[in-house]
Coordinates of C-alpha atoms and ligand atoms in Angstrom, one line a residue:
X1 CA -76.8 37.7 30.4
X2 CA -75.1 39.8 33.0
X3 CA -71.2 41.6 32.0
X4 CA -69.7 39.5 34.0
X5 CA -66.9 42.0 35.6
X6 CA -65.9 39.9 38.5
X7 CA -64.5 43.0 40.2
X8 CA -67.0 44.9 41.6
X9 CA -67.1 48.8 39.8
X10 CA -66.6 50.0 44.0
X11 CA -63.3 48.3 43.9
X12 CA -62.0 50.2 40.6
X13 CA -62.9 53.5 41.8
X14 CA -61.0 52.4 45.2
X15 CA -58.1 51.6 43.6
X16 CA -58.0 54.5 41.5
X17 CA -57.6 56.6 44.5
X18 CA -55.2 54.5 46.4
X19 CA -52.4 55.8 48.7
X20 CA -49.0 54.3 48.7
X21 CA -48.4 50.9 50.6
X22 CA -47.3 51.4 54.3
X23 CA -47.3 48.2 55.1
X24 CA -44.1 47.1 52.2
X25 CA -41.1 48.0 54.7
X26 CA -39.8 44.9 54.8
X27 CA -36.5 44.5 52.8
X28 CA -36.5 41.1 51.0
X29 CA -33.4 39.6 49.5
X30 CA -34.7 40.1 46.2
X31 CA -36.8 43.4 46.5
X32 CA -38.2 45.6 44.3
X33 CA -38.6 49.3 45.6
X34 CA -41.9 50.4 43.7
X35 CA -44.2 52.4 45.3
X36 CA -47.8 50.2 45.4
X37 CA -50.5 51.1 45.4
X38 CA -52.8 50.5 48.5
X39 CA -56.6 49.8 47.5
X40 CA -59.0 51.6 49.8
X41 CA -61.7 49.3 50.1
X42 CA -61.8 46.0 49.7
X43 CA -62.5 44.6 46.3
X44 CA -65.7 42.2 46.3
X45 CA -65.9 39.5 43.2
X46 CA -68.9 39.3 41.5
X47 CA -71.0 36.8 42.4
X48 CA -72.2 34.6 39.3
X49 CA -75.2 32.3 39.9
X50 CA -75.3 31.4 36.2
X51 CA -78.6 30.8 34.4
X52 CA -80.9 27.9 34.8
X53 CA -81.5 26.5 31.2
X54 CA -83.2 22.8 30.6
X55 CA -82.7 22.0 34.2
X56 CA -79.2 22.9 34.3
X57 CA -77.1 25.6 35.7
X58 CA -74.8 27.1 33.3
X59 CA -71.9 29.3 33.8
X60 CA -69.9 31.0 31.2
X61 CA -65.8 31.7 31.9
X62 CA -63.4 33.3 29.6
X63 CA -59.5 33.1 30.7
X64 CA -58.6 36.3 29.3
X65 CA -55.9 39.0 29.8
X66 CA -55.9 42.3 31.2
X67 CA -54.3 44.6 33.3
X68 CA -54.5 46.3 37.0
X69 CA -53.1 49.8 38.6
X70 CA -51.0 48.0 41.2
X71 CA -47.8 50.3 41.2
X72 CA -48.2 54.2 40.8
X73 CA -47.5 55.0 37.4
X74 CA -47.5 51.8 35.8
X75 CA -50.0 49.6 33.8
X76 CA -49.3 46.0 35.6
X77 CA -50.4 42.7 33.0
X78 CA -52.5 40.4 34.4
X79 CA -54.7 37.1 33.8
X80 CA -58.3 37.0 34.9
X81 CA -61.7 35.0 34.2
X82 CA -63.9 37.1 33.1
X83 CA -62.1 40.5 33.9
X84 CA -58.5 41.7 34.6
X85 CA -57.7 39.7 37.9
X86 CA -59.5 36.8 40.0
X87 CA -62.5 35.6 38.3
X88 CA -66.1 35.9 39.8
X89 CA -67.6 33.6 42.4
X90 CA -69.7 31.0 41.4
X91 CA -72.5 30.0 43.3
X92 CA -73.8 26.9 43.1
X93 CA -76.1 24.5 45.1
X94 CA -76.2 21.2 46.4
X95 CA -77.8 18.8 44.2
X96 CA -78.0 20.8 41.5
X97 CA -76.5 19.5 37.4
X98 CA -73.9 22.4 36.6
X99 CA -72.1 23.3 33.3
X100 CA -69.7 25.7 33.1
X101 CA -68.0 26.7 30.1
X102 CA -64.6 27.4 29.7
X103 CA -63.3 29.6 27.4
X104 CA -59.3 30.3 26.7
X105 CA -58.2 33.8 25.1
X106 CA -54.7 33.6 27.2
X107 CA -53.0 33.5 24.1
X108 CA -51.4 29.9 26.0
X109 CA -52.8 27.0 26.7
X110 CA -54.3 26.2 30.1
X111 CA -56.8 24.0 31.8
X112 CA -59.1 25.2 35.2
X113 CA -59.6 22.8 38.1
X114 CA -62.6 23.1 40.6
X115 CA -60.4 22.2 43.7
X116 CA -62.3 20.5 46.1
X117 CA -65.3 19.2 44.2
X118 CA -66.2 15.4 43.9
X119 CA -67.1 15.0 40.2
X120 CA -65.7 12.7 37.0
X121 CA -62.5 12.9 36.3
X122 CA -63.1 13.7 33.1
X123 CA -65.2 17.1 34.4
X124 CA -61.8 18.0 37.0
X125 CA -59.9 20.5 35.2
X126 CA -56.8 18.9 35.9
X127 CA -53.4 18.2 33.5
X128 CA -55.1 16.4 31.3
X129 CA -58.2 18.7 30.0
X130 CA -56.0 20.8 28.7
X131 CA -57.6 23.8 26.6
X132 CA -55.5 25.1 24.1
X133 CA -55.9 29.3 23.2
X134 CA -59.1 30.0 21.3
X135 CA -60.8 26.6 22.4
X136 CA -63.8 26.1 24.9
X137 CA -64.0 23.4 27.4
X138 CA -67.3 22.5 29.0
X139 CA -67.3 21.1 32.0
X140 CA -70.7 19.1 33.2
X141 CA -71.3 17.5 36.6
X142 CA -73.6 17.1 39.3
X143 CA -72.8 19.1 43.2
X144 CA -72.5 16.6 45.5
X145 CA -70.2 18.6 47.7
X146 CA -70.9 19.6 51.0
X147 CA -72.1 24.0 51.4
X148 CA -68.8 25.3 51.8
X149 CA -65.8 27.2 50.0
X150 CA -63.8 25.7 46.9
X151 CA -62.0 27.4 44.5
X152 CA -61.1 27.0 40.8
X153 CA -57.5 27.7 39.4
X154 CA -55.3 26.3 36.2
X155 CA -53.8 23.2 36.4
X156 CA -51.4 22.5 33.6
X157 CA -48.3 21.1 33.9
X158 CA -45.4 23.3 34.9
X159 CA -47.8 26.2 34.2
X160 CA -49.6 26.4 37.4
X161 CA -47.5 28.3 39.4
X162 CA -47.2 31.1 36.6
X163 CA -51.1 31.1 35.9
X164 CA -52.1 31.6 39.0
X165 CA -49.2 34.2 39.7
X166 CA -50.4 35.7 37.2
X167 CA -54.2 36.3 38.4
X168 CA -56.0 32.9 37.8
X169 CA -58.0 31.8 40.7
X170 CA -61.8 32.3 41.6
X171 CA -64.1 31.2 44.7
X172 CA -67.2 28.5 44.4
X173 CA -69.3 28.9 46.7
X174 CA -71.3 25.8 47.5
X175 CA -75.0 26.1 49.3
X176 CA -77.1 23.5 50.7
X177 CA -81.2 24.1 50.8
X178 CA -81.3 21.8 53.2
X179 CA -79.4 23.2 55.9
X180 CA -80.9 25.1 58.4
X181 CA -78.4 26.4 60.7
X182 CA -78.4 30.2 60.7
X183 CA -75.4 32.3 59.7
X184 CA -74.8 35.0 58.2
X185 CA -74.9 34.4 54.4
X186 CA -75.5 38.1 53.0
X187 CA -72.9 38.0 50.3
X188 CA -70.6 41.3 50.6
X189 CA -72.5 41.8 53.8
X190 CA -71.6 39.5 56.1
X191 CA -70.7 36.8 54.5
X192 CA -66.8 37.6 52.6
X193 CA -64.8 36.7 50.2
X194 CA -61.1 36.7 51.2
X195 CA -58.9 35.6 48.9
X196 CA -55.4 36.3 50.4
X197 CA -52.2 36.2 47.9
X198 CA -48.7 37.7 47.8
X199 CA -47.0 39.1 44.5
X200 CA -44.0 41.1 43.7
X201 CA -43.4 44.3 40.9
X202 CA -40.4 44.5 38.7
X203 CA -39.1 47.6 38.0
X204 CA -41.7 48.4 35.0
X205 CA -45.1 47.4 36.8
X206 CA -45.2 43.9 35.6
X207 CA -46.2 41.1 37.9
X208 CA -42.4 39.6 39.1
X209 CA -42.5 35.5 39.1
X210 CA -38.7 34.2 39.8
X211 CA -40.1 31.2 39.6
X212 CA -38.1 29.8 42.3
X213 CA -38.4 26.0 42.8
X214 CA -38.8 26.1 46.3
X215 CA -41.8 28.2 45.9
X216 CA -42.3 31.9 45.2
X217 CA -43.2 34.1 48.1
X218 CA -43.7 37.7 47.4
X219 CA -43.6 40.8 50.0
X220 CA -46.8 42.8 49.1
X221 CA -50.0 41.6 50.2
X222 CA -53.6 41.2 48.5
X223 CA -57.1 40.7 49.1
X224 CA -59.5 39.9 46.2
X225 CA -56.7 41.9 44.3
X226 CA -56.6 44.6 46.3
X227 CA -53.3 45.6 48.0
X228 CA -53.7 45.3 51.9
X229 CA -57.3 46.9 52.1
X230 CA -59.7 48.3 54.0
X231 CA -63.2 46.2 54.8
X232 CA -66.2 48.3 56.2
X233 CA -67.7 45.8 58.5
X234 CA -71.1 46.3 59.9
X235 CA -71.3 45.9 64.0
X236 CA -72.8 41.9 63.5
X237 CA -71.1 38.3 63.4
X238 CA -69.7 38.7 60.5
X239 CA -68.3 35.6 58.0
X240 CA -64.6 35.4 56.5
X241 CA -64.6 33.0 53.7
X242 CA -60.7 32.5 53.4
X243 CA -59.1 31.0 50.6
X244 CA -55.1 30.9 50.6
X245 CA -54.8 31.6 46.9
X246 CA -50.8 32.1 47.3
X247 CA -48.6 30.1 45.2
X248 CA -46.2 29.5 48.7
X249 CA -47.1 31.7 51.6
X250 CA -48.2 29.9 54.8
X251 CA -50.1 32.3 57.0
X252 CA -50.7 32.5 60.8
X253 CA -53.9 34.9 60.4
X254 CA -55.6 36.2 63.6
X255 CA -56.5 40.2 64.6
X256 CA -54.8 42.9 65.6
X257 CA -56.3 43.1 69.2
X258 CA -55.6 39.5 69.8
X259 CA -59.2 38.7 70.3
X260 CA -60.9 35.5 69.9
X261 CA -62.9 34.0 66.7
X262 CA -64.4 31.1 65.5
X263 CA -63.7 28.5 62.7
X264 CA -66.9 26.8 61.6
X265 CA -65.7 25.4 58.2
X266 CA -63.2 23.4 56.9
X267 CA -62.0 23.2 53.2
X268 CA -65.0 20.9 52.6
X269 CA -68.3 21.7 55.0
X270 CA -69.1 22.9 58.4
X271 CA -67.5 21.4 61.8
X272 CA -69.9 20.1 64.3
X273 CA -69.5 22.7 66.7
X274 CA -67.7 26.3 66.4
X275 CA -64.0 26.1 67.1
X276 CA -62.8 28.9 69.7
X277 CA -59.2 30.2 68.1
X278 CA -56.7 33.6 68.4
X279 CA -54.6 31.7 65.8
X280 CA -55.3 29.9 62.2
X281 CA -52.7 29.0 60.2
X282 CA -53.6 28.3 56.1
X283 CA -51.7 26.5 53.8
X284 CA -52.0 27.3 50.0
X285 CA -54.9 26.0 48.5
X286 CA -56.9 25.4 52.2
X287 CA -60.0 27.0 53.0
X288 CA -61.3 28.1 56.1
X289 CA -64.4 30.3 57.4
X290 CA -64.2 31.6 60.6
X291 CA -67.2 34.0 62.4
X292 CA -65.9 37.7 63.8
X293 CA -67.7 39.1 66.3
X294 CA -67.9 42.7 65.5
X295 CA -71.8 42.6 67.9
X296 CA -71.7 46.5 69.5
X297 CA -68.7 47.7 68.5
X298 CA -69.3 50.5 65.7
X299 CA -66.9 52.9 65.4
X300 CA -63.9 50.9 66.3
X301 CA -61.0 49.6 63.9
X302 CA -59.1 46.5 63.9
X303 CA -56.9 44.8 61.7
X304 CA -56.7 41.2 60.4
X305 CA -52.9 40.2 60.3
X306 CA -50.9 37.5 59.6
X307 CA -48.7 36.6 62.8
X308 CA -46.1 35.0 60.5
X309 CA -43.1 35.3 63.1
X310 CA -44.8 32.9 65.2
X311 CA -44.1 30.0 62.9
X312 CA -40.5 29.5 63.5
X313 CA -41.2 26.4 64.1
X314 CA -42.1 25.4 60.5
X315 CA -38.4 25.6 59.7
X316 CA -35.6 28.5 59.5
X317 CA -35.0 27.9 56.1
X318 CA -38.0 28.0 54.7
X319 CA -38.7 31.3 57.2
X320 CA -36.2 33.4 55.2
X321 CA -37.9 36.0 54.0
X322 CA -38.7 39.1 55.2
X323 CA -42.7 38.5 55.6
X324 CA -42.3 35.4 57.5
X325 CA -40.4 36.8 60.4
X326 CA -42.1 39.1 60.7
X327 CA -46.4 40.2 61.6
X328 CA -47.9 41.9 59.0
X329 CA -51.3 43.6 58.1
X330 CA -53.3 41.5 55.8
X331 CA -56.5 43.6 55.9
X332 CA -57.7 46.5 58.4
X333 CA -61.1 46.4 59.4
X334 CA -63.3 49.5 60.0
X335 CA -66.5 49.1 62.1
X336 CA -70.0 50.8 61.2
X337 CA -73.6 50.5 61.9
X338 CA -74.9 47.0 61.9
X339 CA -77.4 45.9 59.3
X340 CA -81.2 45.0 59.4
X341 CA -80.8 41.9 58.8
X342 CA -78.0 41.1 61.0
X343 CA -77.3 37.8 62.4
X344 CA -76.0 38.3 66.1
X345 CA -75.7 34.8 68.0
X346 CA -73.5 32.1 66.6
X347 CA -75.2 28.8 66.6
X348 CA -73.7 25.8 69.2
X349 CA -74.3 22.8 66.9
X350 CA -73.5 23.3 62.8
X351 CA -73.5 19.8 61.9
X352 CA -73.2 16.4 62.3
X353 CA -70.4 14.8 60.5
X354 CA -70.1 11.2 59.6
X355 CA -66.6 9.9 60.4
X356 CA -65.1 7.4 58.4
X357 CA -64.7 3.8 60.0
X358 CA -61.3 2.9 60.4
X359 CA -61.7 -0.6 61.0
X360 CA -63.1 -0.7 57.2
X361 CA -60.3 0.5 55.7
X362 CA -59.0 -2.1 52.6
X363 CA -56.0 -0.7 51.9
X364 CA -53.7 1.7 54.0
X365 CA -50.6 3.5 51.5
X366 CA -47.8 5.3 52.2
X367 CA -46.9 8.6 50.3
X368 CA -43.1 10.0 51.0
X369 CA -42.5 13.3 49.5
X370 CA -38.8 14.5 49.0
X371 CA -36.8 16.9 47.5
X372 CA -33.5 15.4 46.1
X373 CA -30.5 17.8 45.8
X374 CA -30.8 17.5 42.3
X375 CA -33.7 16.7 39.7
X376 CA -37.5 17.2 40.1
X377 CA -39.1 16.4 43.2
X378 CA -40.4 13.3 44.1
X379 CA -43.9 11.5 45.7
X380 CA -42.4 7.8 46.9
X381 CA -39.1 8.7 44.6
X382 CA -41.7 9.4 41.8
X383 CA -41.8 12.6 39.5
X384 CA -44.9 13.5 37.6
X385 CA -45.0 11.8 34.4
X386 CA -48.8 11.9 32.6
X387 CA -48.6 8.6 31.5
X388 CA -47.6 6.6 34.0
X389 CA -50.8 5.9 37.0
X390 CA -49.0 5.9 40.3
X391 CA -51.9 4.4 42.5
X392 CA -55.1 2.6 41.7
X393 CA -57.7 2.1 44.5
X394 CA -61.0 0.5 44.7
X395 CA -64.5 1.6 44.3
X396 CA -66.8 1.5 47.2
X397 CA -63.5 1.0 49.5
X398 CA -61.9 3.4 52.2
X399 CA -58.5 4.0 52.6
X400 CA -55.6 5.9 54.8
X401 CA -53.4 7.9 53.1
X402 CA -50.0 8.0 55.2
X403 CA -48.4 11.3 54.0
X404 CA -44.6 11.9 55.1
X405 CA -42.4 14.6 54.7
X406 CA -38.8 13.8 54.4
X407 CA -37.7 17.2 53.7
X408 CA -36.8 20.7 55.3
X409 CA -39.6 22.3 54.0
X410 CA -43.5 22.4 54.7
X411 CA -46.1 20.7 52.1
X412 CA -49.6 20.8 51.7
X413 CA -50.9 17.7 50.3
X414 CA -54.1 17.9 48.5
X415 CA -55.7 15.5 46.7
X416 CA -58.7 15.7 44.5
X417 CA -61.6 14.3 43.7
X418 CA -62.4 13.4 47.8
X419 CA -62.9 15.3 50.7
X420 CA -60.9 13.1 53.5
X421 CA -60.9 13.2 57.6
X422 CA -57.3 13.9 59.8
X423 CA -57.0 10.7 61.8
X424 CA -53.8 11.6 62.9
X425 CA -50.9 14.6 62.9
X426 CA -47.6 13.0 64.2
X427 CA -49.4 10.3 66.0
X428 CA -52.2 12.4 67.9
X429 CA -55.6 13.5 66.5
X430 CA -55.9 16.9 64.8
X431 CA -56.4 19.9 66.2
X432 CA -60.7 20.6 66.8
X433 CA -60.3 23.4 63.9
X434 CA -59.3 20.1 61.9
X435 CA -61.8 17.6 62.7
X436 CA -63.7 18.3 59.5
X437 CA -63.9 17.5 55.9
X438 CA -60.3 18.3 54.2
X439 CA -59.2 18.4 50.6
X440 CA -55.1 19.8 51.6
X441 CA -53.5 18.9 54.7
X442 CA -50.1 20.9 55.8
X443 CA -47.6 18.5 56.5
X444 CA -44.4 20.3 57.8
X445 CA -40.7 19.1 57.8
X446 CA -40.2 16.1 59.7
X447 CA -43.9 15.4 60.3
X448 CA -46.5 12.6 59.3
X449 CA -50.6 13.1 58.8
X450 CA -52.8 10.2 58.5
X451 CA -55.9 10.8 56.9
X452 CA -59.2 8.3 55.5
X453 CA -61.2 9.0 52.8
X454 CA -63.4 6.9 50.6
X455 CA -63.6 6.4 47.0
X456 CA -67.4 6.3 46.3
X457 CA -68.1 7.2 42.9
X458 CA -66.9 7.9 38.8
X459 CA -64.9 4.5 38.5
X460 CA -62.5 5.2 35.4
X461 CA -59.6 2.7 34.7
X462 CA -58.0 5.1 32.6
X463 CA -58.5 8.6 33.2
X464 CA -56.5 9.5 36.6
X465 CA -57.2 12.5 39.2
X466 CA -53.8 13.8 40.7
X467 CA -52.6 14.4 44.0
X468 CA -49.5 16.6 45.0
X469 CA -48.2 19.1 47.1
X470 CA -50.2 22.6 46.6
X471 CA -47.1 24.9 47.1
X472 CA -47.8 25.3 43.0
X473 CA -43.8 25.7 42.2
X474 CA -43.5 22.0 43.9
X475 CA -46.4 21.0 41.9
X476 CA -44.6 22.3 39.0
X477 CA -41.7 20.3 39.6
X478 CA -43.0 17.4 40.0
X479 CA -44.6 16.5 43.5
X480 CA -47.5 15.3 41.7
X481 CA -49.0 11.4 40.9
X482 CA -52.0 9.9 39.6
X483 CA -54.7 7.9 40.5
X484 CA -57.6 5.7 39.3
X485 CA -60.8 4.2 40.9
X486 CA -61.1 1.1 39.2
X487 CA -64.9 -0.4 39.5
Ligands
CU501 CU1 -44.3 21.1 48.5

């Protein structure tokens, strides 16, 4: 057995001799004047490979509390797997039977959800596996995902948004044996973990969730739970993994020089060929690895930022706080020597992807989210309600997914158990950086995304897999249904 600490000891010691936060100027409506403090480098999670035992690879989480120095002074409470805050990564590989034990010392009930993988729903982690304090869950399936980046977070009912506030959240990395296209894959290297959140401090350290129902956005900015830090990057292509782990927060990331990067990944597996981009926006809950080039330039710094005044056009309401009109510093990135083993020429092709026949499709749906005035919000004028099953589809049957949004604010959709393709984004096809395998699609105000998926395995009349918006205070609310695959 290893400790399982999923922050790396490096990461402690950085934090322990932070500076105070220059990058929290912004005034917010609702701010809270602590002085944070800044982590020096940039915390890695441990990665956790598990252990192989009777042909099965088993991991072992514990939901626990702890607590973090994120504001000078003060002791901050915090939830974690396995440690104080974030949980480790898991790595996993395609093909392989995986069980992962989940253990709950919260002191609360909770439930965790491995967003993006294709499994039973009895296996997903959603509302319905609920674990209450003290109890164990285990959670047994086979990986047929697609080598990529998933995540796995708490899903209970109007607990979500608090859970993960709170600290909840942890990468999965999938690999696939079988695929041969070079990149760089040296964990901590050159391949890294970026898990980007936003949080707020009240007066006495503790973590401050309003709660707000149109979703909580916070002014202070962290990485792997680390405040706006600093990642030592060898001179070499070098891999962000990036998971948008905020509860709200949209981000336009992109560098500090305005140079050029790559996406080669999706939420769900490599694009056919590397996207060329200055911009990428990430919606909560999406994924996206991009390549940096960082060939012959040691010694030079750069920063990765979000360029959040640039979306305006998502809507001025919703762009109301201080963060989103402005840019701001997600991550600064200093250059050294490059590595032995450095990877230093991106591949053309990364894979071929099947796309889905539309002319196959058996049945074509509709899904209107709204936010009435009053009340919970609403998927086709329906709130959450675990015993009612909003949608049953077919096994062995594709289908496109209309998703509207009659509201004035943005909304990732995500549903689970599928990875789906973007037909079409307002009546044209996607964007290149989203011709790929998607488990959350941004739909902003106004807008309507078409996407086909197929329903291919774990027929189950009665136990449902959800779908909802993945800003986790709408969740919460109720922009949430159910679904079966009946055989
Ligand atoms: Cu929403």
């Amino acid at each position: 057995m290893n400790n399982n600490i999923p922050i790396s000891r490096r990461s402690f010691v950085a934090i322990g001799v932070g500076v105070t936060c220059s990058n929290c100027s912004f005034n917010s409506t609702n701010k809270k004047s602590l002085n944070v403090i800044q982590a020096n480098e940039l915390p890695i999670p441990e990665l956790l490979r598990g252990e192989s035992v009777n042909g099965k690879q088993q991991y072992n989480l514990t939901m626990q509390q702890g607590s973090m120095d994120f504001v000078i002074g003060k002791k901050t409470k915090t939830l974690g797997y396995n440690g104080n805050f974030l949980g480790p990564t898991l790595l996993m590989y395609k093909g392989e039977n995986v069980e992962i034990n989940v253990h709950n010392e919260l002191g609360e009930a909770s439930t965790t959800h491995w967003h993006g993988l294709h499994l039973p729903p009895e296996m997903d982690g959603g509302p319905l596996q609920k674990i209450e304090h003290g109890q164990s869950w285990l959670a047994s399936f086979l990986i047929k995902n697609e080598a990529a980046t998933y995540w796995y977070h708490p899903h209970l009912l109007h607990k979500t948004g608090e859970q993960v506030y709170k600290g909840l959240a942890g990468l999965l990395i999938i690999k696939d044996t079988k695929n041969s296209v070079k990149l760089p894959e040296q964990y901590a290297v050159d391949d890294i973990p970026i898990i980007v959140q936003d949080r707020e401090f009240d007066d006495d350290g503790s973590l401050y969730y309003s709660g707000d129902k149109l979703g909580v956005k916070a002014e202070h900015i962290l990485v792997n739970g680390g405040i706006v830090p600093n990642f030592t990057a060898p001179a070499q292509l070098i891999r962000f993994r990036i998971l948008n782990a905020s509860n709200a927060r949209i981000y336009n990331f992109g560098f500090s020089d305005q140079r050029q990067f790559h996406q080669i990944a999706t939420d769900g597996g490599l694009l056919e060929n590397p996207v060329v981009l200055t911009r990428l926006k990430l919606s909560p809950g999406e994924r996206a690895e991009i390549i940096l080039d960082l060939n012959q330039q040691e010694n030079t710094q750069l920063s990765f930022m979000s360029f959040s005044s640039e979306m305006k056009n998502i809507n001025p309401f919703w762009n109301k706080d201080a963060m989103d009109k402005n840019d701001f510093t997600v991550m600064t990135i200093k250059v050294v020597a490059a590595t032995a083993q450095a990877i230093t020429s991106l591949p053309e092709k990364l894979s071929d992807i099947h796309f889905l026949d539309e002319t196959k499709v058996k049945e074509t749906r509709i899904l209107k989210m709204k936010m009435p005035m009053f009340g919970a919000m609403t998927i086709n004028g329906e709130s959450m309600d675990m015993d009612r099953i909003d949608i049953r589809v077919k096994l062995n049957t594709s289908e496109i997914w209309e998703i509207v949004n009659d509201t004035d604010l943005p909304h990732p959709f995500h549903i689970h158990a599928v990875q789906f393709q973007i037909i079409k984004r307002d009546g044209i096809k996607p964007a290149k950086n989203e011709r790929g395998w998607k488990d959350v699609v941004l739909v902003a105000p106004g807008e309507s995304v078409s996407f086909i998926t197929h329903f291919s395995d774990y027929a189950n009349p009665t136990i449902p897999y959800m779908y909802h918006c993945h800003i986790l205070e709408h969740e919460d609310n109720g922009m949430m249904g159910q679904f079966v695959i009946d055989a």
